[in-house]
mmCIF file of C-alpha atoms in Angstrom:
data_model
loop_
_atom_site.group_PDB
_atom_site.id
_atom_site.type_symbol
_atom_site.label_atom_id
_atom_site.label_comp_id
_atom_site.label_asym_id
_atom_site.label_seq_id
_atom_site.Cartn_x
_atom_site.Cartn_y
_atom_site.Cartn_z
ATOM 1 C CA LYS A 1 18.875 16.406 17.556
ATOM 2 C CA LEU A 2 18.443 16.111 13.810
ATOM 3 C CA PRO A 3 21.322 16.972 11.536
ATOM 4 C CA PRO A 4 20.991 20.293 9.713
ATOM 5 C CA ILE A 5 19.391 20.282 6.275
ATOM 6 C CA ASP A 6 22.070 20.400 3.587
ATOM 7 C CA SER A 7 20.553 22.589 0.859
ATOM 8 C CA LYS A 8 23.168 21.509 -1.677
ATOM 9 C CA LYS A 9 22.186 17.840 -1.248
ATOM 10 C CA ILE A 10 18.508 18.710 -1.653
ATOM 11 C CA ILE A 11 19.198 20.665 -4.843
ATOM 12 C CA VAL A 12 21.236 17.783 -6.327
ATOM 13 C CA ALA A 13 18.478 15.311 -5.409
ATOM 14 C CA LEU A 14 15.813 17.547 -6.950
ATOM 15 C CA GLU A 15 17.793 17.998 -10.137
ATOM 16 C CA ASN A 16 18.022 14.204 -10.509
ATOM 17 C CA ALA A 17 14.496 13.325 -9.370
ATOM 18 C CA LYS A 18 11.733 12.583 -11.827
ATOM 19 C CA THR A 19 8.589 12.945 -9.696
ATOM 20 C CA ALA A 20 9.155 11.921 -6.081
ATOM 21 C CA ILE A 21 11.740 11.609 -3.330
ATOM 22 C CA ARG A 22 11.289 9.439 -0.241
ATOM 23 C CA ILE A 23 12.125 10.879 3.136
ATOM 24 C CA LYS A 24 11.822 9.009 6.400
ATOM 25 C CA GLY A 25 11.803 9.716 10.063
ATOM 26 C CA THR A 26 14.894 9.633 12.191
ATOM 27 C CA PRO A 27 15.646 7.797 15.405
ATOM 28 C CA GLY A 28 14.896 9.779 18.522
ATOM 29 C CA THR A 29 13.133 9.718 21.820
ATOM 30 C CA LYS A 30 9.619 10.656 22.786
ATOM 31 C CA THR A 31 11.052 13.812 24.295
ATOM 32 C CA THR A 32 12.537 14.954 20.976
ATOM 33 C CA ALA A 33 11.288 18.466 20.328
ATOM 34 C CA THR A 34 8.389 18.753 17.925
ATOM 35 C CA ALA A 35 10.272 21.392 15.941
ATOM 36 C CA GLU A 36 13.059 18.894 15.260
ATOM 37 C CA VAL A 37 10.604 16.224 14.074
ATOM 38 C CA PHE A 38 8.769 18.642 11.761
ATOM 39 C CA GLY A 39 11.765 20.692 10.708
ATOM 40 C CA ALA A 40 13.319 18.378 8.117
ATOM 41 C CA PRO A 41 10.071 17.552 6.256
ATOM 42 C CA THR A 42 9.031 21.217 6.300
ATOM 43 C CA LYS A 43 12.300 22.454 4.783
ATOM 44 C CA ALA A 44 12.503 19.580 2.309
ATOM 45 C CA ALA A 45 8.869 20.008 1.200
ATOM 46 C CA ALA A 46 9.369 23.726 0.612
ATOM 47 C CA GLN A 47 12.502 23.139 -1.458
ATOM 48 C CA ALA A 48 10.985 20.238 -3.408
ATOM 49 C CA GLY A 49 7.786 22.148 -4.050
ATOM 50 C CA LYS A 50 9.741 24.739 -6.017
ATOM 51 C CA SER A 51 10.638 21.983 -8.494
ATOM 52 C CA GLY A 52 7.247 20.264 -8.544
ATOM 53 C CA ILE A 53 8.636 17.220 -6.726
ATOM 54 C CA GLU A 54 6.476 15.140 -4.404
ATOM 55 C CA LEU A 55 8.010 14.021 -1.116
ATOM 56 C CA LEU A 56 7.027 10.688 0.376
ATOM 57 C CA LEU A 57 7.099 10.259 4.153
ATOM 58 C CA GLU A 58 7.565 6.612 5.127
ATOM 59 C CA PRO A 59 6.792 5.360 8.632
ATOM 60 C CA LEU A 60 9.117 2.537 9.762
ATOM 61 C CA ASN A 61 8.153 -0.082 12.326
ATOM 62 C CA THR A 62 9.926 0.050 15.667
ATOM 63 C CA VAL A 63 10.488 -3.724 15.777
ATOM 64 C CA ASP A 64 13.058 -3.565 12.965
ATOM 65 C CA ASN A 65 13.944 0.093 13.558
ATOM 66 C CA PRO A 66 13.951 0.761 17.308
ATOM 67 C CA GLY A 67 13.549 4.391 18.254
ATOM 68 C CA PHE A 68 11.964 5.686 15.058
ATOM 69 C CA LEU A 69 9.512 8.414 15.927
ATOM 70 C CA ILE A 70 7.479 8.122 12.729
ATOM 71 C CA SER A 71 6.374 4.514 13.075
ATOM 72 C CA THR A 72 2.670 4.591 12.188
ATOM 73 C CA SER A 73 0.495 6.015 9.453
ATOM 74 C CA ALA A 74 -1.315 8.148 12.027
ATOM 75 C CA ARG A 75 1.957 9.715 13.190
ATOM 76 C CA ALA A 76 3.099 10.364 9.617
ATOM 77 C CA LEU A 77 -0.272 11.918 8.745
ATOM 78 C CA ALA A 78 -0.107 14.157 11.820
ATOM 79 C CA ILE A 79 3.311 15.374 10.698
ATOM 80 C CA MET A 80 2.010 15.910 7.174
ATOM 81 C CA ASP A 81 -0.870 17.971 8.617
ATOM 82 C CA ALA A 82 1.539 20.043 10.728
ATOM 83 C CA VAL A 83 3.829 20.664 7.757
ATOM 84 C CA GLY A 84 0.842 21.603 5.596
ATOM 85 C CA SER A 85 2.505 21.018 2.244
ATOM 86 C CA GLU A 86 0.476 19.627 -0.660
ATOM 87 C CA ASN A 87 3.551 17.866 -2.031
ATOM 88 C CA LEU A 88 4.227 15.844 1.149
ATOM 89 C CA ARG A 89 2.481 12.472 0.855
ATOM 90 C CA LEU A 90 2.449 9.149 2.662
ATOM 91 C CA GLN A 91 4.548 6.263 1.406
ATOM 92 C CA TYR A 92 2.438 3.369 2.645
ATOM 93 C CA ASP A 93 4.686 0.382 3.252
ATOM 94 C CA VAL A 94 2.393 -2.598 3.791
ATOM 95 C CA TYR A 95 5.073 -4.522 5.700
ATOM 96 C CA HIS A 96 5.733 -1.749 8.238
ATOM 97 C CA ALA A 97 2.002 -1.009 8.556
ATOM 98 C CA GLN A 98 1.166 -4.659 9.237
ATOM 99 C CA VAL A 99 3.798 -4.860 11.978
ATOM 100 C CA MET A 100 2.626 -1.663 13.695
ATOM 101 C CA GLU A 101 -1.066 -1.275 12.867
ATOM 102 C CA GLY A 102 -2.829 -4.024 10.949
ATOM 103 C CA ASN A 103 -6.085 -2.925 9.266
ATOM 104 C CA LEU A 104 -4.250 -2.496 5.963
ATOM 105 C CA VAL A 105 -7.307 -2.321 3.705
ATOM 106 C CA LYS A 106 -9.207 0.073 5.987
ATOM 107 C CA THR A 107 -6.212 2.422 6.041
ATOM 108 C CA LEU A 108 -5.886 2.263 2.254
ATOM 109 C CA GLN A 109 -9.610 2.945 1.832
ATOM 110 C CA THR A 110 -9.715 5.893 4.225
ATOM 111 C CA LYS A 111 -6.324 7.475 3.486
ATOM 112 C CA LEU A 112 -6.010 6.880 -0.261
ATOM 113 C CA SER A 113 -6.015 10.599 -1.074
ATOM 114 C CA ARG A 114 -2.967 11.101 1.188
ATOM 115 C CA ILE A 115 -0.959 8.157 -0.206
ATOM 116 C CA GLY A 116 1.655 8.911 -2.846
ATOM 117 C CA HIS A 117 3.164 5.421 -3.171
ATOM 118 C CA ILE A 118 2.551 1.894 -1.914
ATOM 119 C CA GLN A 119 5.305 -0.573 -1.125
ATOM 120 C CA ILE A 120 4.788 -4.267 -0.367
ATOM 121 C CA ALA A 121 6.462 -7.162 1.418
ATOM 122 C CA ASP A 122 5.026 -9.954 3.535
ATOM 123 C CA ASN A 123 5.297 -10.346 7.267
ATOM 124 C CA PRO A 124 7.144 -11.847 9.077
ATOM 125 C CA GLY A 125 10.627 -11.079 7.837
ATOM 126 C CA ARG A 126 9.948 -8.756 4.897
ATOM 127 C CA GLN A 127 9.573 -11.700 2.522
ATOM 128 C CA ALA A 128 7.922 -12.025 -0.908
ATOM 129 C CA PRO A 129 4.137 -11.610 -1.033
ATOM 130 C CA GLY A 130 2.330 -14.864 -0.315
ATOM 131 C CA THR A 131 4.925 -16.225 2.101
ATOM 132 C CA GLY A 132 3.482 -14.864 5.343
ATOM 133 C CA GLU A 133 0.389 -13.566 7.086
ATOM 134 C CA ILE A 134 -0.777 -10.793 4.748
ATOM 135 C CA ASN A 135 -3.700 -11.688 2.489
ATOM 136 C CA PHE A 136 -2.410 -10.170 -0.753
ATOM 137 C CA PRO A 137 -5.311 -11.298 -2.983
ATOM 138 C CA PHE A 138 -7.643 -9.414 -0.624
ATOM 139 C CA LEU A 139 -5.304 -6.408 -0.512
ATOM 140 C CA PHE A 140 -4.876 -6.209 -4.303
ATOM 141 C CA SER A 141 -8.628 -6.599 -4.858
ATOM 142 C CA ALA A 142 -9.226 -3.748 -2.436
ATOM 143 C CA LEU A 143 -6.710 -1.582 -4.316
ATOM 144 C CA ASP A 144 -8.653 -2.299 -7.529
ATOM 145 C CA GLN A 145 -11.949 -1.458 -5.811
ATOM 146 C CA ILE A 146 -10.698 1.891 -4.521
ATOM 147 C CA ALA A 147 -9.148 2.631 -7.931
ATOM 148 C CA TYR A 148 -5.552 3.096 -6.772
ATOM 149 C CA ARG A 149 -3.638 4.107 -9.912
ATOM 150 C CA GLY A 150 -0.164 4.694 -8.525
ATOM 151 C CA TRP A 151 2.882 2.483 -8.508
ATOM 152 C CA ILE A 152 3.284 -0.446 -6.154
ATOM 153 C CA GLY A 153 6.900 -1.052 -5.252
ATOM 154 C CA CYS A 154 8.270 -4.380 -4.041
ATOM 155 C CA GLU A 155 10.778 -4.116 -1.223
ATOM 156 C CA TYR A 156 11.368 -7.564 0.169
ATOM 157 C CA ILE A 157 14.203 -9.961 0.860
ATOM 158 C CA PRO A 158 14.093 -12.656 -1.828
ATOM 159 C CA SER A 159 14.562 -16.207 -0.564
ATOM 160 C CA LYS A 160 15.471 -17.365 -4.095
ATOM 161 C CA SER A 161 17.005 -15.608 -7.076
ATOM 162 C CA SER A 162 15.364 -12.279 -7.882
ATOM 163 C CA GLY A 163 13.641 -13.743 -10.950
ATOM 164 C CA GLU A 164 12.312 -16.755 -9.058
ATOM 165 C CA SER A 165 11.151 -14.586 -6.192
ATOM 166 C CA LEU A 166 8.855 -12.711 -8.593
ATOM 167 C CA SER A 167 6.839 -15.831 -9.492
ATOM 168 C CA TRP A 168 3.965 -14.606 -7.286
ATOM 169 C CA LEU A 169 3.396 -11.797 -9.816
ATOM 170 C CA LYS A 170 2.146 -14.181 -12.530
ATOM 171 C CA THR A 171 -1.268 -14.387 -10.898
ATOM 172 C CA TRP A 172 -1.645 -10.611 -11.000
ATOM 173 C CA LEU A 173 0.071 -9.681 -14.256
ATOM 174 C CA LYS A 174 -2.034 -11.889 -16.550
ATOM 175 C CA PRO A 175 -5.382 -10.232 -15.684
ATOM 176 C CA ALA A 176 -3.806 -6.782 -15.768
ATOM 177 C CA LEU A 177 -2.179 -7.328 -19.156
ATOM 178 C CA SER A 178 -5.265 -8.907 -20.729
ATOM 179 C CA GLY A 179 -7.645 -6.187 -19.406
#
């Protein structure tokens, strides 16, 4: 059973938020009642909507997060449809999506209008882009082609100092800054 929504915590978060707040699924079982799964996003979306805040629903892979009910983009989108709130959007974490689904570019192309934020890390091990199996040049080119204009967050475990771990960005920042 999900914990009750604490309205005071939501109000404090909304007062301090600029444009978006991330929410995520909770651990549970496949027999968890649908009302419990949809309840928290529904209440949070209604409260956030009053302040013009966008909520981001992030699926988490079940390899690193056993028992999470919202573990795929399809599941998150189904919940978003059931909630029916315009301010509830998908936080597309490339790392989690690669672990659970693959087909990263196809999902980005077909679900772009539902995505509020993109987050990146390479697989395996949530490492810096370019250290694993994800083809980031292909992914970034696809994001350019579909005209994604939102933020791309980096959430990975650096194997070096934070500054050194950002060296992969040089390839992408130069064209962006000169264009």
